[in-house]
Amino acid sequence: SQKIEQNSEALNIQEGKTATLTCNYTNYSPAYLQWYRQDPGRGPVFLLLIRENEKEKRKERLKVTFDTTLKQSLFHITASQPADSATYLCARGTGRRALTFGSGTRLQVQP
Amino acid sequence: NAGVMQNPRHLVRRRGQEARLRCSPMKGHSHVYWYRQLPEEGLKFMVYLQKENIIDESGMPKERFSAEFPKEGPSILRIQQVVRGDSAAYFCASSPADNYEQYFGPGTRLTVT
């Protein structure tokens, strides 16, 4: 089966630093990967989508990469702020649009 | 543009009752997805629908669960004869026809007593 693996341990960083979250997938490369943010008690919020043929995508302080050799996506938040504290979810797309989510990595940015 | 709306936000049912969860997609979105999130677990895909059609129900339990997205009105996720294990947050998402980005609603938290 196609799996998405994210580091289940929380990531704690200091304000102003760059946060880097890892997402690994198994089997064949998905057509695209998506990253979402989820706050406690709320629905996920879409952040970025990166396609298989794209190496890197940016949006404001966010950057995502897609390495098909390593079967890995990295998600970066530069100049992190306490407001960035949340759980970040990686998801792989299937040919039929359903998303397979990882369990998420909780990010805590200390002021 | 209003986001994805779900109601009710919280639903309490006794074992054996039926639960009906509603989802109104974002305006202009023709694709609807339902996901379930159990406590301390990740989001699990259940079903993907377009207007009047179920496209992918590979994540839907074979019994007691059904979903529809009628021509008019919201999408409905129906759980018959609920059991305690059905207690979870159920999220609906929608996307436009030409885009794979999914926009989630606030979820319905179902508690079965």
Coordinates of N, CA and C in Angstrom, one line a residue:
Chain A
S1 N 0.8 -1.2 0.0 CA 0.0 0.0 0.0 C 0.9 1.3 0.0
Q2 N 0.3 2.4 -0.4 CA 1.1 3.6 -0.5 C 1.0 4.3 0.8
K3 N 2.1 4.6 1.4 CA 2.1 5.2 2.8 C 2.8 6.6 2.7
I4 N 2.4 7.4 3.7 CA 3.0 8.7 3.9 C 3.5 8.6 5.4
E5 N 4.8 8.9 5.6 CA 5.4 8.9 6.9 C 5.9 10.3 7.3
Q6 N 5.5 10.7 8.4 CA 6.0 12.0 9.0 C 6.5 11.7 10.4
N7 N 7.5 12.5 10.8 CA 8.0 12.4 12.1 C 7.0 12.7 13.1
S8 N 6.7 11.7 14.0 CA 5.6 11.9 14.9 C 6.0 12.7 16.1
E9 N 7.3 12.9 16.3 CA 7.8 13.7 17.4 C 7.6 15.2 17.1
A10 N 7.3 15.9 18.1 CA 7.1 17.3 18.0 C 8.4 18.0 17.7
L11 N 8.3 19.1 16.9 CA 9.5 19.8 16.5 C 9.4 21.2 17.3
N12 N 10.4 21.4 18.1 CA 10.5 22.7 18.9 C 11.6 23.5 18.3
I13 N 11.3 24.8 18.0 CA 12.4 25.7 17.5 C 12.1 27.1 18.0
Q14 N 13.2 27.9 17.9 CA 13.1 29.3 18.4 C 12.5 30.2 17.3
E15 N 11.8 31.2 17.8 CA 11.3 32.2 16.8 C 12.4 32.7 16.0
G16 N 12.1 32.9 14.7 CA 13.1 33.5 13.8 C 13.9 32.4 13.0
K17 N 13.9 31.2 13.5 CA 14.6 30.1 12.9 C 13.8 29.5 11.8
T18 N 14.5 28.7 10.9 CA 13.7 28.0 9.9 C 13.3 26.6 10.4
A19 N 12.0 26.3 10.2 CA 11.5 25.0 10.6 C 11.5 24.1 9.3
T20 N 12.0 22.9 9.5 CA 12.0 21.9 8.4 C 11.3 20.7 8.8
L21 N 10.3 20.3 8.1 CA 9.5 19.1 8.3 C 9.7 18.1 7.2
T22 N 9.7 16.9 7.5 CA 10.0 15.8 6.5 C 8.8 14.9 6.3
C23 N 8.6 14.6 5.0 CA 7.5 13.7 4.6 C 8.2 12.6 3.7
N24 N 8.1 11.4 4.1 CA 8.6 10.3 3.2 C 7.4 9.5 2.7
Y25 N 7.5 9.0 1.5 CA 6.5 8.1 0.9 C 7.0 6.8 0.4
T26 N 6.2 5.9 0.3 CA 6.6 4.5 -0.1 C 6.1 4.2 -1.5
N27 N 6.6 3.2 -2.1 CA 6.2 2.8 -3.5 C 6.4 3.9 -4.5
Y28 N 5.6 3.9 -5.5 CA 5.8 4.8 -6.6 C 5.5 6.3 -6.2
S29 N 6.1 7.2 -7.0 CA 5.9 8.6 -6.7 C 4.5 9.0 -7.0
P30 N 3.9 9.8 -6.1 CA 2.6 10.2 -6.3 C 2.6 11.4 -7.4
A31 N 1.5 11.6 -8.0 CA 1.4 12.7 -9.0 C 1.7 14.0 -8.4
Y32 N 1.3 14.2 -7.1 CA 1.5 15.4 -6.4 C 1.5 15.2 -4.9
L33 N 2.1 16.1 -4.2 CA 2.0 16.1 -2.7 C 1.4 17.4 -2.3
Q34 N 0.7 17.3 -1.2 CA 0.1 18.5 -0.6 C 0.5 18.7 0.8
W35 N 0.6 19.9 1.3 CA 0.9 20.2 2.7 C -0.3 21.0 3.3
Y36 N -0.7 20.6 4.5 CA -1.8 21.3 5.2 C -1.4 21.7 6.6
R37 N -2.0 22.7 7.1 CA -1.9 23.0 8.5 C -3.2 22.7 9.2
Q38 N -3.0 22.1 10.4 CA -4.2 21.9 11.2 C -4.0 22.4 12.7
D39 N -4.9 23.2 13.1 CA -4.9 23.7 14.5 C -5.9 22.8 15.3
P40 N -5.7 22.7 16.6 CA -6.5 21.8 17.4 C -8.0 22.2 17.3
G41 N -8.8 21.1 17.0 CA -10.2 21.3 17.0 C -10.7 21.9 15.7
R42 N -9.9 22.1 14.7 CA -10.3 22.7 13.4 C -9.9 21.8 12.2
G43 N -10.5 22.2 11.1 CA -10.2 21.4 9.9 C -8.8 21.8 9.3
P44 N -8.2 20.9 8.5 CA -7.0 21.3 7.8 C -7.1 22.4 6.9
V45 N -6.0 23.2 6.8 CA -6.0 24.3 5.8 C -4.9 24.1 4.8
F46 N -5.3 24.2 3.5 CA -4.4 23.9 2.4 C -3.3 25.0 2.4
L47 N -2.1 24.5 2.2 CA -0.9 25.4 2.1 C -0.3 25.4 0.8
L48 N 0.2 24.2 0.4 CA 1.0 24.2 -0.9 C 0.7 22.8 -1.6
L49 N 0.8 22.8 -2.9 CA 0.7 21.6 -3.7 C 2.0 21.6 -4.6
I50 N 2.7 20.5 -4.6 CA 3.8 20.4 -5.5 C 3.7 19.1 -6.4
R51 N 3.9 19.3 -7.6 CA 3.7 18.2 -8.6 C 5.0 17.4 -8.7
E52 N 4.9 16.2 -9.2 CA 6.0 15.2 -9.3 C 7.2 15.8 -10.2
N53 N 6.8 16.6 -11.2 CA 7.8 17.2 -12.1 C 8.4 18.5 -11.6
E54 N 8.0 19.0 -10.4 CA 8.5 20.2 -9.8 C 9.4 19.9 -8.7
K55 N 10.5 20.6 -8.7 CA 11.5 20.3 -7.6 C 11.2 21.2 -6.4
E56 N 10.7 22.3 -6.6 CA 10.5 23.3 -5.5 C 9.3 24.2 -5.8
K57 N 8.7 24.6 -4.7 CA 7.6 25.5 -4.8 C 7.6 26.5 -3.6
R58 N 7.3 27.7 -3.8 CA 7.4 28.7 -2.7 C 6.1 29.5 -2.6
K59 N 5.8 29.9 -1.4 CA 4.7 30.8 -1.1 C 5.0 31.6 0.1
E60 N 5.3 32.8 -0.1 CA 5.7 33.7 1.1 C 6.8 33.1 1.9
R61 N 6.6 32.8 3.1 CA 7.7 32.2 4.0 C 7.8 30.7 3.9
L62 N 6.9 30.1 3.0 CA 6.9 28.6 2.9 C 7.6 28.2 1.7
K63 N 8.3 27.0 1.8 CA 8.9 26.4 0.7 C 8.8 24.9 0.8
V64 N 8.5 24.2 -0.3 CA 8.3 22.8 -0.3 C 9.2 22.2 -1.4
T65 N 9.8 21.1 -1.2 CA 10.6 20.4 -2.2 C 10.0 19.0 -2.4
F66 N 10.4 18.4 -3.6 CA 9.9 17.1 -3.9 C 11.1 16.4 -4.5
D67 N 11.6 15.4 -3.8 CA 12.7 14.6 -4.3 C 12.3 13.2 -4.6
T68 N 12.1 12.8 -5.9 CA 11.6 11.5 -6.3 C 12.7 10.4 -6.1
T69 N 13.9 10.8 -6.0 CA 15.0 9.8 -5.8 C 15.0 9.4 -4.3
L70 N 14.9 10.3 -3.4 CA 14.8 10.0 -2.0 C 13.4 9.6 -1.5
K71 N 12.4 9.8 -2.4 CA 11.0 9.6 -2.0 C 10.7 10.5 -0.8
Q72 N 10.9 11.8 -1.0 CA 10.8 12.6 0.2 C 10.4 14.0 -0.2
S73 N 9.6 14.7 0.6 CA 9.3 16.1 0.5 C 9.7 16.8 1.8
L74 N 10.3 17.9 1.6 CA 10.7 18.8 2.8 C 9.8 20.0 2.7
F75 N 9.4 20.4 3.9 CA 8.5 21.6 4.1 C 9.3 22.6 5.0
H76 N 9.5 23.8 4.5 CA 10.3 24.8 5.3 C 9.4 26.0 5.6
I77 N 9.6 26.5 6.8 CA 9.0 27.7 7.2 C 10.1 28.6 7.6
T78 N 10.4 29.7 6.9 CA 11.5 30.5 7.3 C 11.0 31.6 8.2
A79 N 11.9 32.2 9.0 CA 11.6 33.3 9.9 C 10.3 32.9 10.7
S80 N 10.4 31.7 11.3 CA 9.2 31.2 12.0 C 8.7 32.1 13.1
Q81 N 7.4 32.0 13.4 CA 6.8 32.8 14.4 C 5.9 31.9 15.3
P82 N 5.7 32.4 16.5 CA 4.8 31.5 17.4 C 3.5 31.2 16.8
A83 N 3.0 32.1 15.9 CA 1.7 31.8 15.3 C 1.8 30.7 14.3
D84 N 3.0 30.2 13.9 CA 3.1 29.1 13.0 C 3.0 27.8 13.8
S85 N 2.9 27.8 15.1 CA 2.7 26.6 15.9 C 1.4 25.9 15.5
A86 N 1.5 24.7 15.1 CA 0.4 23.9 14.6 C 0.9 22.5 14.3
T87 N 0.0 21.7 13.8 CA 0.3 20.4 13.2 C 0.3 20.5 11.7
Y88 N 1.4 20.0 11.1 CA 1.5 20.1 9.6 C 1.3 18.7 9.0
L89 N 0.5 18.6 8.1 CA 0.1 17.3 7.5 C 0.6 17.3 6.0
C90 N 1.2 16.2 5.7 CA 1.6 15.9 4.3 C 0.6 14.9 3.7
A91 N 0.3 15.0 2.5 CA -0.7 14.1 1.9 C -0.2 13.8 0.4
R92 N -0.4 12.6 0.0 CA -0.2 12.2 -1.3 C -1.4 12.1 -2.1
G93 N -1.4 12.5 -3.4 CA -2.6 12.4 -4.2 C -2.6 11.1 -4.9
T94 N -3.7 10.5 -5.2 CA -3.9 9.3 -6.0 C -4.5 9.8 -7.3
G95 N -4.6 8.8 -8.2 CA -5.1 9.2 -9.5 C -6.6 9.5 -9.5
R96 N -7.2 9.2 -8.4 CA -8.7 9.4 -8.3 C -8.9 10.5 -7.3
R97 N -7.9 11.3 -6.9 CA -8.1 12.5 -6.1 C -8.1 12.3 -4.6
A98 N -8.4 11.1 -4.2 CA -8.4 10.9 -2.7 C -7.0 11.1 -2.2
L99 N -6.9 11.7 -1.0 CA -5.7 12.0 -0.4 C -5.4 11.0 0.7
T100 N -4.1 10.5 0.7 CA -3.6 9.7 1.8 C -2.7 10.6 2.7
F101 N -3.1 10.8 3.9 CA -2.4 11.7 4.8 C -1.4 11.0 5.7
G102 N -0.4 11.7 6.0 CA 0.5 11.3 7.1 C -0.1 11.6 8.4
S103 N 0.5 11.2 9.5 CA -0.1 11.4 10.8 C 0.2 12.9 11.3
G104 N 1.1 13.6 10.6 CA 1.3 15.0 11.0 C 2.5 15.1 11.9
T105 N 3.1 16.3 11.8 CA 4.2 16.7 12.7 C 3.8 18.0 13.4
R106 N 3.9 18.0 14.8 CA 3.5 19.2 15.5 C 4.7 20.1 15.6
L107 N 4.5 21.3 15.2 CA 5.5 22.3 15.3 C 5.2 23.3 16.5
Q108 N 6.2 23.5 17.3 CA 6.1 24.5 18.4 C 7.2 25.5 18.2
V109 N 6.8 26.8 18.0 CA 7.7 27.9 17.9 C 7.8 28.6 19.2
Q110 N 8.9 28.6 19.8 CA 9.1 29.3 21.1 C 9.4 30.8 20.9
P111 N 8.8 31.7 21.6 CA 9.1 33.1 21.5 C 10.5 33.4 22.1
Chain B
N1 N -16.6 34.8 -0.5 CA -16.9 33.4 -0.8 C -16.9 32.6 0.5
A2 N -18.0 32.1 0.8 CA -18.0 31.3 2.1 C -17.2 30.0 1.9
G3 N -16.6 29.5 3.0 CA -15.9 28.3 2.9 C -16.8 27.1 2.9
V4 N -16.2 25.9 3.1 CA -17.0 24.7 3.2 C -17.7 24.8 4.6
M5 N -19.0 24.5 4.5 CA -19.8 24.5 5.7 C -20.2 23.1 6.1
Q6 N -20.1 22.8 7.4 CA -20.6 21.5 7.9 C -21.5 21.7 9.0
N7 N -22.5 20.9 9.1 CA -23.4 20.9 10.3 C -24.0 19.5 10.5
P8 N -24.2 19.2 11.8 CA -23.9 20.1 13.0 C -22.4 20.1 13.3
R9 N -22.0 20.9 14.1 CA -20.6 20.9 14.5 C -20.3 19.8 15.5
H10 N -21.3 19.6 16.4 CA -21.2 18.5 17.4 C -22.5 17.7 17.3
L11 N -22.3 16.4 17.4 CA -23.5 15.5 17.4 C -23.3 14.4 18.4
V12 N -24.3 14.2 19.2 CA -24.3 13.2 20.2 C -25.4 12.2 19.8
R13 N -25.0 10.9 19.7 CA -26.0 9.9 19.4 C -25.8 8.7 20.4
R14 N -26.9 8.0 20.7 CA -26.8 6.8 21.5 C -26.5 5.7 20.5
R15 N -25.9 4.6 21.1 CA -25.6 3.4 20.3 C -26.9 3.0 19.6
G16 N -26.8 2.6 18.3 CA -28.0 2.1 17.6 C -28.8 3.2 16.8
Q17 N -28.5 4.5 17.2 CA -29.2 5.5 16.4 C -28.5 5.8 15.1
E18 N -29.1 6.7 14.3 CA -28.6 7.1 13.1 C -27.9 8.5 13.2
A19 N -26.9 8.7 12.5 CA -26.2 10.0 12.4 C -26.2 10.5 11.0
R20 N -26.6 11.8 10.8 CA -26.6 12.4 9.5 C -25.7 13.7 9.6
L21 N -24.7 13.7 8.7 CA -23.7 14.8 8.7 C -23.9 15.5 7.4
R22 N -23.9 16.8 7.4 CA -24.1 17.6 6.2 C -22.9 18.4 5.8
C23 N -22.8 18.6 4.5 CA -21.6 19.3 4.0 C -22.0 20.1 2.8
S24 N -21.8 21.5 2.9 CA -22.1 22.3 1.7 C -20.7 22.8 1.2
P25 N -20.4 22.4 0.0 CA -19.0 22.7 -0.6 C -18.9 24.2 -0.9
M26 N -17.7 24.6 -1.1 CA -17.5 26.0 -1.5 C -18.2 26.3 -2.8
K27 N -18.6 27.5 -3.1 CA -19.3 27.9 -4.3 C -18.4 27.6 -5.5
G28 N -19.0 26.9 -6.5 CA -18.2 26.6 -7.7 C -17.4 25.3 -7.6
H29 N -17.5 24.7 -6.4 CA -16.8 23.4 -6.3 C -17.7 22.2 -6.6
S30 N -17.3 21.3 -7.4 CA -18.2 20.2 -7.8 C -17.7 18.9 -7.2
H31 N -16.6 18.9 -6.5 CA -16.1 17.6 -6.0 C -16.1 17.7 -4.4
V32 N -16.6 16.7 -3.8 CA -16.7 16.6 -2.4 C -16.0 15.3 -1.9
Y33 N -15.4 15.5 -0.7 CA -14.6 14.4 -0.1 C -15.0 14.3 1.3
W34 N -15.1 13.1 1.9 CA -15.3 12.9 3.3 C -14.1 12.2 3.9
Y35 N -13.6 12.7 5.0 CA -12.5 12.1 5.8 C -12.9 11.9 7.2
R36 N -12.3 10.9 7.9 CA -12.6 10.7 9.3 C -11.3 10.8 10.0
Q37 N -11.3 11.4 11.2 CA -10.1 11.5 12.1 C -10.5 11.0 13.4
L38 N -9.9 9.8 13.7 CA -10.1 9.2 15.1 C -9.2 9.9 16.0
P39 N -9.5 9.9 17.3 CA -8.7 10.6 18.3 C -7.2 10.1 18.2
E40 N -6.3 11.1 18.2 CA -4.9 10.8 18.1 C -4.4 10.0 16.9
E41 N -5.3 10.1 15.8 CA -4.9 9.4 14.6 C -5.0 10.4 13.4
G42 N -4.5 10.0 12.3 CA -4.5 10.8 11.1 C -5.8 10.8 10.4
L43 N -5.9 11.7 9.4 CA -7.1 11.7 8.6 C -7.2 10.5 7.6
K44 N -8.3 9.9 7.6 CA -8.5 8.7 6.7 C -9.6 9.0 5.6
F45 N -9.2 8.8 4.4 CA -10.2 9.1 3.3 C -11.4 8.1 3.4
M46 N -12.6 8.6 3.2 CA -13.7 7.7 3.2 C -14.3 7.6 1.8
V47 N -14.7 8.7 1.2 CA -15.5 8.7 0.0 C -15.3 10.0 -0.8
Y48 N -15.4 9.9 -2.1 CA -15.2 11.0 -3.0 C -16.5 11.1 -3.9
L49 N -17.1 12.2 -4.0 CA -18.3 12.3 -4.8 C -18.3 13.5 -5.7
Q50 N -19.0 13.4 -6.8 CA -19.4 14.5 -7.6 C -20.9 14.6 -7.6
K51 N -21.5 15.6 -8.2 CA -22.9 15.7 -8.1 C -23.6 14.4 -8.7
E52 N -24.4 13.8 -7.8 CA -25.2 12.6 -8.1 C -24.4 11.4 -8.4
N53 N -23.1 11.4 -8.1 CA -22.2 10.2 -8.4 C -21.2 10.0 -7.3
I54 N -21.1 8.7 -6.9 CA -20.0 8.3 -6.1 C -18.8 7.9 -7.0
I55 N -17.7 8.6 -6.8 CA -16.6 8.3 -7.7 C -15.6 7.3 -7.1
D56 N -15.4 7.4 -5.8 CA -14.5 6.5 -5.1 C -15.0 6.3 -3.7
E57 N -15.3 5.1 -3.3 CA -15.8 4.9 -1.9 C -14.9 3.8 -1.3
S58 N -13.6 3.8 -1.7 CA -12.7 2.7 -1.3 C -12.4 2.8 0.2
G59 N -12.6 3.9 0.8 CA -12.3 4.1 2.3 C -13.6 4.0 3.2
M60 N -14.7 3.7 2.5 CA -15.9 3.7 3.3 C -16.2 2.3 3.9
P61 N -16.5 2.2 5.2 CA -16.8 0.8 5.7 C -18.0 0.3 4.9
K62 N -18.0 -1.0 4.7 CA -18.9 -1.7 3.8 C -20.4 -1.6 4.4
E63 N -20.5 -1.6 5.7 CA -21.8 -1.6 6.3 C -22.1 -0.4 7.1
R64 N -23.3 0.0 7.1 CA -23.8 1.1 8.0 C -23.5 2.5 7.5
F65 N -22.5 2.6 6.6 CA -22.1 4.0 6.1 C -22.6 4.2 4.7
S66 N -23.1 5.4 4.4 CA -23.5 5.7 3.0 C -23.3 7.2 2.8
A67 N -23.1 7.6 1.6 CA -22.9 9.0 1.3 C -23.6 9.4 0.0
E68 N -24.1 10.6 -0.1 CA -24.7 11.1 -1.3 C -24.4 12.5 -1.5
F69 N -24.5 13.0 -2.8 CA -24.3 14.4 -3.1 C -25.3 14.7 -4.2
P70 N -26.6 15.0 -3.7 CA -27.6 15.2 -4.7 C -27.5 16.4 -5.6
K71 N -28.3 16.4 -6.6 CA -28.2 17.5 -7.6 C -28.4 18.9 -6.9
E72 N -29.4 18.9 -6.0 CA -29.7 20.1 -5.2 C -29.4 19.8 -3.7
G73 N -28.8 20.7 -3.0 CA -28.6 20.5 -1.6 C -27.2 20.0 -1.2
P74 N -27.0 19.8 0.1 CA -25.7 19.5 0.6 C -25.3 18.0 0.4
S75 N -24.1 17.6 0.5 CA -23.7 16.2 0.6 C -24.0 15.7 2.0
I76 N -24.5 14.5 2.1 CA -24.8 13.8 3.3 C -24.0 12.6 3.6
L77 N -23.4 12.5 4.7 CA -22.8 11.2 5.2 C -23.7 10.7 6.2
R78 N -24.1 9.4 6.0 CA -25.1 8.8 6.9 C -24.5 7.6 7.5
I79 N -24.6 7.5 8.9 CA -24.1 6.4 9.6 C -25.3 5.8 10.3
Q80 N -25.7 4.5 10.0 CA -26.8 3.9 10.6 C -26.3 3.0 11.8
Q81 N -27.1 2.9 12.8 CA -26.9 2.0 14.0 C -25.5 2.3 14.5
V82 N -25.2 3.5 14.9 CA -23.9 3.9 15.3 C -23.4 3.1 16.5
V83 N -22.1 2.9 16.5 CA -21.4 2.2 17.6 C -20.4 3.2 18.2
R84 N -19.9 2.8 19.4 CA -18.9 3.7 20.1 C -17.7 4.0 19.2
G85 N -17.3 3.0 18.4 CA -16.1 3.1 17.6 C -16.3 4.2 16.4
D86 N -17.5 4.6 16.2 CA -17.8 5.6 15.2 C -17.5 7.0 15.7
S87 N -17.2 7.1 17.0 CA -16.9 8.5 17.6 C -15.6 9.0 17.0
A88 N -15.7 10.1 16.4 CA -14.6 10.7 15.6 C -15.0 12.1 15.1
A89 N -14.0 12.8 14.5 CA -14.3 14.0 13.8 C -14.4 13.6 12.3
Y90 N -15.5 14.1 11.7 CA -15.7 13.8 10.3 C -15.6 15.1 9.6
F91 N -14.6 15.1 8.6 CA -14.4 16.3 7.8 C -14.8 16.2 6.4
C92 N -15.4 17.2 5.9 CA -15.7 17.3 4.5 C -14.8 18.3 3.8
A93 N -14.4 18.0 2.6 CA -13.6 18.9 1.8 C -14.2 19.0 0.4
S94 N -13.9 20.1 -0.3 CA -14.3 20.3 -1.6 C -13.2 20.8 -2.5
S95 N -13.3 20.6 -3.8 CA -12.3 21.2 -4.7 C -13.0 21.5 -6.0
P96 N -12.5 22.4 -6.8 CA -13.1 22.7 -8.1 C -12.7 21.6 -9.1
A97 N -13.3 21.6 -10.2 CA -13.0 20.5 -11.2 C -11.6 20.5 -11.8
D98 N -11.0 21.7 -11.8 CA -9.7 21.9 -12.5 C -8.5 22.0 -11.6
N99 N -8.7 21.5 -10.3 CA -7.7 21.7 -9.3 C -7.7 20.6 -8.3
Y100 N -6.6 20.2 -7.8 CA -6.5 19.2 -6.8 C -6.5 19.6 -5.4
E101 N -6.4 20.9 -5.2 CA -6.3 21.5 -3.8 C -7.7 21.2 -3.1
Q102 N -7.7 20.8 -1.9 CA -8.9 20.5 -1.2 C -9.1 21.5 0.0
Y103 N -10.3 22.0 0.1 CA -10.6 23.0 1.1 C -11.6 22.3 2.1
F104 N -11.1 22.3 3.4 CA -11.8 21.6 4.4 C -12.8 22.4 5.2
G105 N -13.9 21.8 5.6 CA -14.8 22.4 6.5 C -14.3 22.2 8.0
P106 N -15.0 22.8 8.9 CA -14.6 22.8 10.3 C -14.8 21.4 11.0
G107 N -15.5 20.5 10.3 CA -15.7 19.2 10.9 C -17.0 19.0 11.7
T108 N -17.4 17.8 11.8 CA -18.5 17.4 12.7 C -17.9 16.4 13.7
R109 N -18.0 16.8 15.0 CA -17.5 15.8 16.0 C -18.7 15.0 16.5
L110 N -18.6 13.7 16.2 CA -19.6 12.7 16.6 C -19.2 12.0 17.8
T111 N -20.1 12.0 18.8 CA -19.9 11.3 20.0 C -21.0 10.3 20.2
V112 N -20.6 9.0 20.3 CA -21.6 7.9 20.5 C -21.5 7.5 22.0
T113 N -22.7 7.6 22.6 CA -22.7 7.2 24.0 C -23.3 5.9 24.3

